[in-house]
Coordinates of C-alpha atoms and ligand atoms in Angstrom, one line a residue:
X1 CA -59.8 46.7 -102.1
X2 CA -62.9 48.8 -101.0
X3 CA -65.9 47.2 -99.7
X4 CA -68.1 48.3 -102.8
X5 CA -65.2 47.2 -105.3
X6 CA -65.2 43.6 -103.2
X7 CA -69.2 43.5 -103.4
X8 CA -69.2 44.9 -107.3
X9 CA -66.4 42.1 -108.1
X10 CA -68.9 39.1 -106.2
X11 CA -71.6 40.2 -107.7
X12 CA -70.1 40.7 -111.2
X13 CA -68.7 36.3 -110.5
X14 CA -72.1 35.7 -109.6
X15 CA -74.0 37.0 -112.5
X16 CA -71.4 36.1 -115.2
X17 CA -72.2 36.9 -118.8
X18 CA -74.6 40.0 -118.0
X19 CA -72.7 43.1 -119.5
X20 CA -75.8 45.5 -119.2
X21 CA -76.5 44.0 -116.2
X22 CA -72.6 44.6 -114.4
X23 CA -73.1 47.8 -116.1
X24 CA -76.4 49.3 -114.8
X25 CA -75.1 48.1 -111.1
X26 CA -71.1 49.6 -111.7
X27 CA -73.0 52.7 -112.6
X28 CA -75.0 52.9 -108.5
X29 CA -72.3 51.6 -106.9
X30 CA -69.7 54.2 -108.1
X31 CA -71.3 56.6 -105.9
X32 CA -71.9 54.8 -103.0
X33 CA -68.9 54.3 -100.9
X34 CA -69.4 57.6 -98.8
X35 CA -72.8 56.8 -98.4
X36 CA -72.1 53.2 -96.6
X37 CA -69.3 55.1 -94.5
X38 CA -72.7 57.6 -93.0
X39 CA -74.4 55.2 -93.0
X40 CA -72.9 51.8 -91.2
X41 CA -76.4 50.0 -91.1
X42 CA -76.2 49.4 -94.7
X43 CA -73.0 47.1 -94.5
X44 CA -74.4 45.5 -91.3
X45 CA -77.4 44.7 -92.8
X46 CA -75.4 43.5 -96.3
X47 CA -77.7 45.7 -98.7
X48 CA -75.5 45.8 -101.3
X49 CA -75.7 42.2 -102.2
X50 CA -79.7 41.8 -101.3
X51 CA -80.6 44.7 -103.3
X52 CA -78.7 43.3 -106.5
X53 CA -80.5 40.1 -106.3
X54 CA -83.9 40.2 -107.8
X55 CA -87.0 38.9 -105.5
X56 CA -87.9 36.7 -107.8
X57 CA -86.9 36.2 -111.4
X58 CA -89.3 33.9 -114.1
X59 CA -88.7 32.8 -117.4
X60 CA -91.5 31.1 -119.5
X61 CA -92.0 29.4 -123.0
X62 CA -94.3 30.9 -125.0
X63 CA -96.1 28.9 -128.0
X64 CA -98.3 31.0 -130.8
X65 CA -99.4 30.0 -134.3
X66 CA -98.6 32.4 -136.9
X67 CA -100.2 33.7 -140.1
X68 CA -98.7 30.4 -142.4
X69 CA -99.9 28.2 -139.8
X70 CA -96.5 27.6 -138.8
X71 CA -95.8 26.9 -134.3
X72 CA -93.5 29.8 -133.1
X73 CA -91.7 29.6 -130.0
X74 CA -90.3 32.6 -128.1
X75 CA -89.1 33.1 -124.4
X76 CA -90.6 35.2 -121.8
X77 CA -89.2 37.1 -119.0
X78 CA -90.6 38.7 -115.8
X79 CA -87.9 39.9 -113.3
X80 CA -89.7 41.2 -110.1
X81 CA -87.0 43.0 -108.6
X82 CA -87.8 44.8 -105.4
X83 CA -91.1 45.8 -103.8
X84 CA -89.8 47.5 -100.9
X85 CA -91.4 50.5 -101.6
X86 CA -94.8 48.7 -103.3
X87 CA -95.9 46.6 -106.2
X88 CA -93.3 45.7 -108.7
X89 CA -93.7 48.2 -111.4
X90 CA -92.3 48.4 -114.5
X91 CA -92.6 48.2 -119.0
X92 CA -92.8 45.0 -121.1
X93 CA -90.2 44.9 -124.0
X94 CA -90.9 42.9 -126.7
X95 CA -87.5 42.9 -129.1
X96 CA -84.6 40.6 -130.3
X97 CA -82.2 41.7 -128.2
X98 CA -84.1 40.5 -124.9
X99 CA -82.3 38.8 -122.9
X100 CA -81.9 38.1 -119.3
X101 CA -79.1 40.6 -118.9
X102 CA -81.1 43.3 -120.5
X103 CA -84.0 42.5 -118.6
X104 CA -82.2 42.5 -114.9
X105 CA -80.9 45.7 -115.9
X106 CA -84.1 47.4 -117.0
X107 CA -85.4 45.7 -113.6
X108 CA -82.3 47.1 -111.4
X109 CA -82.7 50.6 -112.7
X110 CA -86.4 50.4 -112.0
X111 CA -85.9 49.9 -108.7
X112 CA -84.1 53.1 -108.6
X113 CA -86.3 54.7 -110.7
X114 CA -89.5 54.5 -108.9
X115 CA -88.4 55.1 -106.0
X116 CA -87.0 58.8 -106.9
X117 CA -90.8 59.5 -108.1
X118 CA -91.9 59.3 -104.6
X119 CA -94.8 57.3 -105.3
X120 CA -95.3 54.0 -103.8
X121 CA -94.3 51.7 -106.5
X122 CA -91.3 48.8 -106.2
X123 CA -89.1 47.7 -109.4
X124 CA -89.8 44.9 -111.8
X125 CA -89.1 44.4 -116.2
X126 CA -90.7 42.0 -118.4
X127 CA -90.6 41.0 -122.5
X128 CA -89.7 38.8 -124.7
X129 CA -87.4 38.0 -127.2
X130 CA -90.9 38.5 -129.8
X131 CA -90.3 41.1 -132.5
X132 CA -93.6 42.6 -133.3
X133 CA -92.0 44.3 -136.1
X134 CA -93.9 42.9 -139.7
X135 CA -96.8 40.6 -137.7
X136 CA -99.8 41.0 -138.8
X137 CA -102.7 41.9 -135.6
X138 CA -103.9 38.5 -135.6
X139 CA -100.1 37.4 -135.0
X140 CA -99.6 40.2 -131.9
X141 CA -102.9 38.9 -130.8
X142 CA -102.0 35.3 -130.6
X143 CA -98.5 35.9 -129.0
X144 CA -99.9 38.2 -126.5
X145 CA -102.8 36.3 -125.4
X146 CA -99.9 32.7 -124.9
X147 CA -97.8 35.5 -122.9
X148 CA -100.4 36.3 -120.7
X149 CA -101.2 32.7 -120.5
X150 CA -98.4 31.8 -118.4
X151 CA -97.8 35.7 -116.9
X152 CA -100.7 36.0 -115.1
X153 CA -99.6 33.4 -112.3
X154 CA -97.4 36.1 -111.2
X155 CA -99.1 39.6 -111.9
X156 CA -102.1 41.5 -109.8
X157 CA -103.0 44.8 -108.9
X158 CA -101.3 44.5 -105.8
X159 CA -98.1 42.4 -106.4
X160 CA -96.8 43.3 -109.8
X161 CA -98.2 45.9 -112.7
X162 CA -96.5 45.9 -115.6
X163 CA -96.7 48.4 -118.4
X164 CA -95.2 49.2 -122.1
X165 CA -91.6 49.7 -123.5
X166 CA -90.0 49.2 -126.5
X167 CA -92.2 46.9 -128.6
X168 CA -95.3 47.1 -126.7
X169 CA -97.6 50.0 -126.9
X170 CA -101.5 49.9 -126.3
X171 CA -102.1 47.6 -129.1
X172 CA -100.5 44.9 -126.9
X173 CA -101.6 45.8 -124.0
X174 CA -105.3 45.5 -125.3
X175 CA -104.4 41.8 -125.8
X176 CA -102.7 41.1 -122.9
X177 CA -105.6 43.0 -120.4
X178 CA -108.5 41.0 -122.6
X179 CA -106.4 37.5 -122.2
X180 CA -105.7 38.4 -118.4
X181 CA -109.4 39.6 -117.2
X182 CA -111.0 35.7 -119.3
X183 CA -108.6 34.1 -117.2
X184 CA -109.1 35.7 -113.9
X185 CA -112.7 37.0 -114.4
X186 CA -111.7 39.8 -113.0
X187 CA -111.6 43.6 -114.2
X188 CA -108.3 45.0 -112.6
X189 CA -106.0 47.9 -112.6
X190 CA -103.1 45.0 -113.7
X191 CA -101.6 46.7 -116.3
X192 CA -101.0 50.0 -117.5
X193 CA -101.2 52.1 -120.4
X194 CA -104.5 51.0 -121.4
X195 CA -106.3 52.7 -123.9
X196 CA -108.9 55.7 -122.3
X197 CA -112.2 54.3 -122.9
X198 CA -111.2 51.4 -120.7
X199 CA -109.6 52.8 -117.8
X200 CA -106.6 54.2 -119.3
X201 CA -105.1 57.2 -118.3
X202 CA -104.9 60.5 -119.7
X203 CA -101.5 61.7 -121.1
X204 CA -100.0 58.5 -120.4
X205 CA -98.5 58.3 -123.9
X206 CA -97.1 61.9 -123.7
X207 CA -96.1 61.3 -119.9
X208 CA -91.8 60.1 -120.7
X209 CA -91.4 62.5 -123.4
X210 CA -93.1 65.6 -122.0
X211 CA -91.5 64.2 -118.4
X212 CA -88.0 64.5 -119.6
X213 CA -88.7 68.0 -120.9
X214 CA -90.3 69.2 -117.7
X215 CA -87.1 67.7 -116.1
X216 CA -84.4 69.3 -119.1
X217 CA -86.8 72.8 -118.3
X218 CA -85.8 72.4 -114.6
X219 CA -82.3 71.9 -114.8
X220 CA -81.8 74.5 -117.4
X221 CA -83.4 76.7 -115.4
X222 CA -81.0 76.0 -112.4
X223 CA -78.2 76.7 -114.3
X224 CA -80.0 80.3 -115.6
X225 CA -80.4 79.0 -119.3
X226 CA -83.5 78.9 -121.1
X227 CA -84.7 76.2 -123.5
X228 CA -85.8 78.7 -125.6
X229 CA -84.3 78.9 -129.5
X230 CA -81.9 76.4 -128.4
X231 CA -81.6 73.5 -131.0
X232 CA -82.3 69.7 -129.3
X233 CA -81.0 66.6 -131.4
X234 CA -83.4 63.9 -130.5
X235 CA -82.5 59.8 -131.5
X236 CA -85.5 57.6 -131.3
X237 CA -88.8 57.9 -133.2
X238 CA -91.0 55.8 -130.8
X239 CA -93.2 57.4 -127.9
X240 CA -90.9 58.4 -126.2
X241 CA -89.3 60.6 -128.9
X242 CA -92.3 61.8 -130.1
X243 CA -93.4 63.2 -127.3
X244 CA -90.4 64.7 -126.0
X245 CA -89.8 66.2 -129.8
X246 CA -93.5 68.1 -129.3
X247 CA -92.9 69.1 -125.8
X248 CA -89.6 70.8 -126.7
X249 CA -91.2 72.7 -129.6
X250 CA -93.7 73.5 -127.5
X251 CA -91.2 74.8 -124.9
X252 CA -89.6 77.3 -127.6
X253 CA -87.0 74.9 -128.9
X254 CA -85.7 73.5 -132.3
X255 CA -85.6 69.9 -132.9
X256 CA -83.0 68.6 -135.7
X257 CA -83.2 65.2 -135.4
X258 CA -85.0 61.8 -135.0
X259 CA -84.3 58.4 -135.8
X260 CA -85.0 54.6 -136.0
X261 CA -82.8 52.0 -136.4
X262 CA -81.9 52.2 -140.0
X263 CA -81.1 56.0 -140.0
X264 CA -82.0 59.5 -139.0
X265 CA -83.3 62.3 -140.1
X266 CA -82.0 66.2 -140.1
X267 CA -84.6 68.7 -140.8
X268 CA -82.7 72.1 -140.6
X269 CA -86.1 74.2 -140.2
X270 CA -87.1 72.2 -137.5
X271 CA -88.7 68.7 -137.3
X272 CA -92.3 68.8 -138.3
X273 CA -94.1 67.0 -135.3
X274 CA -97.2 66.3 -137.0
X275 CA -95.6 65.0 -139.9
X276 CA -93.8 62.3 -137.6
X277 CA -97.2 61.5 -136.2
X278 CA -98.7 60.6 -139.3
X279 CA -95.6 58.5 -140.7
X280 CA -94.5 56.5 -137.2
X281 CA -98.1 56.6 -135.3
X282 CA -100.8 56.3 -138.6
X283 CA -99.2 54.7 -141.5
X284 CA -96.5 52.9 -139.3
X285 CA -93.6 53.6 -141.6
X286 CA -90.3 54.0 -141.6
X287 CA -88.5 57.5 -140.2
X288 CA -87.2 57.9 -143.7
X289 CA -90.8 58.4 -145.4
X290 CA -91.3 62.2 -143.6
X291 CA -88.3 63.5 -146.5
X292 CA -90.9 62.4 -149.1
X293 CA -92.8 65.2 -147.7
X294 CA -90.4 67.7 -146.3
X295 CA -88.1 67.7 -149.4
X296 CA -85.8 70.5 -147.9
X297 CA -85.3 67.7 -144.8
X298 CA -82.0 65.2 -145.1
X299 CA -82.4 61.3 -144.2
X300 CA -79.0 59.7 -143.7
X301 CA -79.3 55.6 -143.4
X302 CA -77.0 54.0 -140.5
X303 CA -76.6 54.6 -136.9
X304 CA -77.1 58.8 -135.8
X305 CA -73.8 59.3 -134.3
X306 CA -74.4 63.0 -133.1
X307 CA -72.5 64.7 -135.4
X308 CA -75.0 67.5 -136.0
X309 CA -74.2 70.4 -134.0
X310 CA -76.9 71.0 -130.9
X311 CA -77.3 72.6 -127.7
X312 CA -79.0 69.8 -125.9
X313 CA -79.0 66.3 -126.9
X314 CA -82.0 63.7 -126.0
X315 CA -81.1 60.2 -126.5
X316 CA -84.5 58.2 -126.6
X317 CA -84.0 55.2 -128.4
X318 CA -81.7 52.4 -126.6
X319 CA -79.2 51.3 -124.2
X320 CA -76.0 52.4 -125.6
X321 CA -76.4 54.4 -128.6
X322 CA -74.4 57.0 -127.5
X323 CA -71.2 56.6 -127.3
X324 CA -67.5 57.9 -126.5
X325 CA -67.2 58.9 -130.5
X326 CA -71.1 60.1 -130.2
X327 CA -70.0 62.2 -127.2
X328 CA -66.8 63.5 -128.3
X329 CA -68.6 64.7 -131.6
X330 CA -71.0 66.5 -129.1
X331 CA -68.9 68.1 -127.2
X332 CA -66.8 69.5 -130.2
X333 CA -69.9 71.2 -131.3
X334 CA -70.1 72.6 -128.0
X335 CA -73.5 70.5 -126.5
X336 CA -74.7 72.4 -123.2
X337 CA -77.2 69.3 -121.8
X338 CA -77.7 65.9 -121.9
X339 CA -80.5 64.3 -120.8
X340 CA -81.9 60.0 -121.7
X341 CA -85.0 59.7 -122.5
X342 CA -84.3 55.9 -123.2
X343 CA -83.0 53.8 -120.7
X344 CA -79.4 53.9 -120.2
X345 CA -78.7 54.9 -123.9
X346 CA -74.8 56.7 -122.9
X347 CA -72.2 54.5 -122.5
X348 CA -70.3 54.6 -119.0
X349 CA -67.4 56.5 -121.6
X350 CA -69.7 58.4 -123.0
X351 CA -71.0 59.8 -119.5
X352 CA -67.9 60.1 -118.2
X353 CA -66.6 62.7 -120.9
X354 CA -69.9 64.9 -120.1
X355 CA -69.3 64.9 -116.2
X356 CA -65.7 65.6 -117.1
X357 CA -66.6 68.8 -119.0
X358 CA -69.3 70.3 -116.7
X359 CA -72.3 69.1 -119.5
X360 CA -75.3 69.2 -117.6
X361 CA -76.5 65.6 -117.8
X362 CA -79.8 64.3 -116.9
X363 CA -79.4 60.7 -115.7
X364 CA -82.0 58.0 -117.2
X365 CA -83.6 57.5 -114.0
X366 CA -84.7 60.3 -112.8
X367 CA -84.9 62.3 -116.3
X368 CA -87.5 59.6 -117.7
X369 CA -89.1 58.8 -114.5
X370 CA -92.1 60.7 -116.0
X371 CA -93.6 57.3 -118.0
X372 CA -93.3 55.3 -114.3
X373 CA -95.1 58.0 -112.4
X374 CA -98.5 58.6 -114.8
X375 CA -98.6 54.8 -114.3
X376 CA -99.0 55.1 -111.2
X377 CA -101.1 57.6 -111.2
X378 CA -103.0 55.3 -113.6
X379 CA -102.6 53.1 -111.1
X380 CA -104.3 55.0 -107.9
X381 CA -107.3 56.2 -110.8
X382 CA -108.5 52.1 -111.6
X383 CA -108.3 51.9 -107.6
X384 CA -110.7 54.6 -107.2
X385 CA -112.3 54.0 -109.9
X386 CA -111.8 57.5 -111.1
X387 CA -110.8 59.0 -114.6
X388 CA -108.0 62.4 -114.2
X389 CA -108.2 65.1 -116.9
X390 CA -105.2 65.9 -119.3
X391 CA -104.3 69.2 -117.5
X392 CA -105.1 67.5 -113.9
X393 CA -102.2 64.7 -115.0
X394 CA -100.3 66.8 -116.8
X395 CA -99.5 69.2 -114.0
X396 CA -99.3 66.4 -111.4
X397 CA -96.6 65.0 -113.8
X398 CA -95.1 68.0 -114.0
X399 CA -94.7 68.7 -109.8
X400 CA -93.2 64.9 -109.7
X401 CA -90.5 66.0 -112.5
X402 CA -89.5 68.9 -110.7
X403 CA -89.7 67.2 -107.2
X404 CA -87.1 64.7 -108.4
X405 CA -84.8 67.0 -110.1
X406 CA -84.6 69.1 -106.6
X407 CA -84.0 65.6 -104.7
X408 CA -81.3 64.8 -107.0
X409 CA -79.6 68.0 -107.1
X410 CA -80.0 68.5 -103.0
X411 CA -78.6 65.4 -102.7
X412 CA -75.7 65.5 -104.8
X413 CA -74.8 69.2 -102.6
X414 CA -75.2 67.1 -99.9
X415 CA -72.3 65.0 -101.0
X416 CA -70.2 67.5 -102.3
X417 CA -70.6 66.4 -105.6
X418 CA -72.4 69.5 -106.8
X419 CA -74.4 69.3 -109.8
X420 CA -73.6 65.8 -110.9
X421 CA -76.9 64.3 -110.9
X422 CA -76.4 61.7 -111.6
X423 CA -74.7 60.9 -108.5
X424 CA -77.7 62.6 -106.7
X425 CA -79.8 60.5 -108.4
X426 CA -78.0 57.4 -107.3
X427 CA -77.3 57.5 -104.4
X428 CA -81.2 59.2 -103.7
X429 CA -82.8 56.1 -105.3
X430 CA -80.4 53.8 -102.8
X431 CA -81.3 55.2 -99.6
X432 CA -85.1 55.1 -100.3
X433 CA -84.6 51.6 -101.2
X434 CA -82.3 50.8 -98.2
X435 CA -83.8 52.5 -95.2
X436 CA -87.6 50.4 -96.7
X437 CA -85.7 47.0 -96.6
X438 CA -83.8 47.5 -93.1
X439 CA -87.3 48.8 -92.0
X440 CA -88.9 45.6 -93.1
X441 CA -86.2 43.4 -91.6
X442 CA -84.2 40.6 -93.2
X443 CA -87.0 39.2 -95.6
Ligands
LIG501 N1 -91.1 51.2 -119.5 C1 -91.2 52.5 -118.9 C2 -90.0 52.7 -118.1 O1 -88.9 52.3 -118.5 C3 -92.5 52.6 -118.1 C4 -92.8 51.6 -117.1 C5 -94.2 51.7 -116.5 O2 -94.9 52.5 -116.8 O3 -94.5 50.8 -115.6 O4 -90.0 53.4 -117.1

């Protein structure tokens, strides 16, 4: 057996029960075997194991009244992963399915993540198993400020930032930045995705959606194809969605599609980005609402399974939406590009079938680094106490996306694995990591 396959197995008996987990780690390791053989210092130095095993991992009760009066109890997670390359960095999901397998996962491909931004930010994921969905503000408010309660032991400007994902946008962060600067008296730069007038940072809400664009834009044009008048199905209708659905119509492209989890929508003139505002952002609603408006729109309820015919395809909702039936429909409509918005949203079938037909697919980490990196650029503008213009963000964003698509796709040259990037982005994101922690010695 190889060395990887012998590490993958140990580390698979030693985390038992943690399927996103095995399968966020199978996914890096794949690619790494020729890299250990260049480089011997990595097996001497036993890399592979330390950088599966998260720094630190903590896991909290959290208490909160609700509107009836009624105690609630929910579980929190922090999993400060690596900081190799600077404070752990990384979102807060607050959802059902949070669990410690999804959150070592999120925190594993973080790692990865931040370090292909080039920005000196280390890896780290937080939530709780809290659904926001139906509380009332008082509700968030009182769950937020028991999270921070117990989170801020561990968090600081310096040692670990975190931010939003699924579940938490700036409404919760408000709560949690209030709760943390009365118990620290202490006005930080601790968490991101604030709201402007309090140190926020300008196009931070567009930065994951308009990020993966600027990264689909870059590979397309590597490959001499222009976004265009080509047609983008998009899943998701959350922030990242959003934002990626304007940017591509912005770009010259027609979007088809977006969804929640109860169903999707198919408007065949092209999704009306303002209309979407007003039904997810103002009135909160289901994606269902926007056919009320656009009557010549369709709205199908279950789960979006890619069946509507596309030229690039932008999964932005979950882990694991897509898969191998999702990808087989896409490829029979003839799909061109993939890129994930979401975090790990294809399944490792699902990815496979698009290497294995020359898609051009855009792997989570480097194609949604874009979120990460005006975070830390929110990050560096509380340090300085400074506040960044739209354009002045925007076009820094812009540099870092193609920056990392050109890492990725040297790399994977460099390998001979031309064009799969997401082997470049792989095994880019390892070796940043690596050559940090041998630099830094056995810690
Ligand atoms: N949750 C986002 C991600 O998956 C953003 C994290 C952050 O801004 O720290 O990258």
């Amino acid at each position: 057996m190889s060395y990887i396959n012998e590490k993958l197995d140990y580390i698979i008996s030693q985390n038992p029960n943690e399927t996103e987990f095995h399968q966020a780690v199978s996914e890096v390791f794949q690619y790494l075997g020729p890299v250990i053989e260049k480089n011997p210092e990595y097996k001497k130095y036993n890399i592979i194991e330390r950088i599966c095993e998260p720094d630190r991992q903590i896991k909290f009760r959290i208490s909160w009244v609700d509107d009836s009066g009624n105690v609630q109890v929910n579980r929190g997670y922090r999993v400060q992963f690596n900081n190799a390359i600077g404070p752990y960095k990384g979102g807060l999901r607050f959802h059902p399915t949070v669990n410690t397998s999804i959150m070592k996962f999120l925190g594993f491909e973080q790692v990865f993540k931040n370090a292909l931004t080039g920005l000196p930010i280390g890896g780290g994921k937080g939530g709780s198993d809290f659904d926001p969905k139906g509380k009332s503000d008082r509700e968030i408010m009182s769950f937020c400020q028991s999270f921070m309660t117990e989170l801020f032991h561990h968090i600081g400007p310096d040692t670990d930032v975190p931010a939003g994902d699924i579940g938490v946008g700036a409404k919760e962060i408000g709560f949690l930045f209030g709760q943390y600067k009365r118990l620290k008296n202490a006005y930080q730069g601790v968490l991101t995705g604030k709201s402007i007038n309090y140190g926020g940072c300008l196009a931070r809400k567009e930065a994951t959606g308009y990020g993966l664009l600027y990264f689909v834009d870059e590979m397309l044009r590597q490959n001499n194809i222009s976004l265009k008048d080509k047609t983008v199905c998009i899943s998701g209708a959350g922030n990242v969605a959003i934002y990626a659905a304007e940017k591509a119509i912005s770009l010259g492209a027609k979007v088809l599609t977006m969804s929640d989890s109860s169903g999707y929508i198919f408007d065949p003139m092209g999704i009306d980005i303002d209309l979407v505002k007003e039904v997810k952002e103002n009135q909160r609603k289901r994606i269902h609402e926007y056919i009320n408006v656009r009557t010549n729109a369709k709205y199908f309820s279950g789960k979006f399974e890619w069946n509507i015919p596309c030229d690039i395809a932008l999964p932005c909702a979950t882990q694991n939406e897509l898969d191998e039936k999702s990808a087989l429909n896409l490829l029979k409509n003839g799909v061109t590009a993939v890129a994930e918005g979401a975090n790990m949203p294809c399944t490792p079938e699902a990815i496979k079938l698009f290497l294995d037909n020359n898609i051009l697919f855009g792997p989570a980490k480097a194609a949604n680094a874009g979120g990460v990196s005006v975070s830390a650029i929110e990050m560096s503008q509380n340090s300085v106490r400074q506040v960044y213009s739209f354009e002045e963000v925007d076009s820094k964003l812009k540099n870092i996306m193609s920056n990392i698509f050109e890492k990725i796709s040297t790399v994977s040259t460099e390998y001979s694995l031309n064009k799969n990037y997401l082997a470049g982005a792989n095994i880019a994101g390892f070796i940043k990591v690596a050559d940090a922690m041998i630099a830094q010695g056995v810690v």
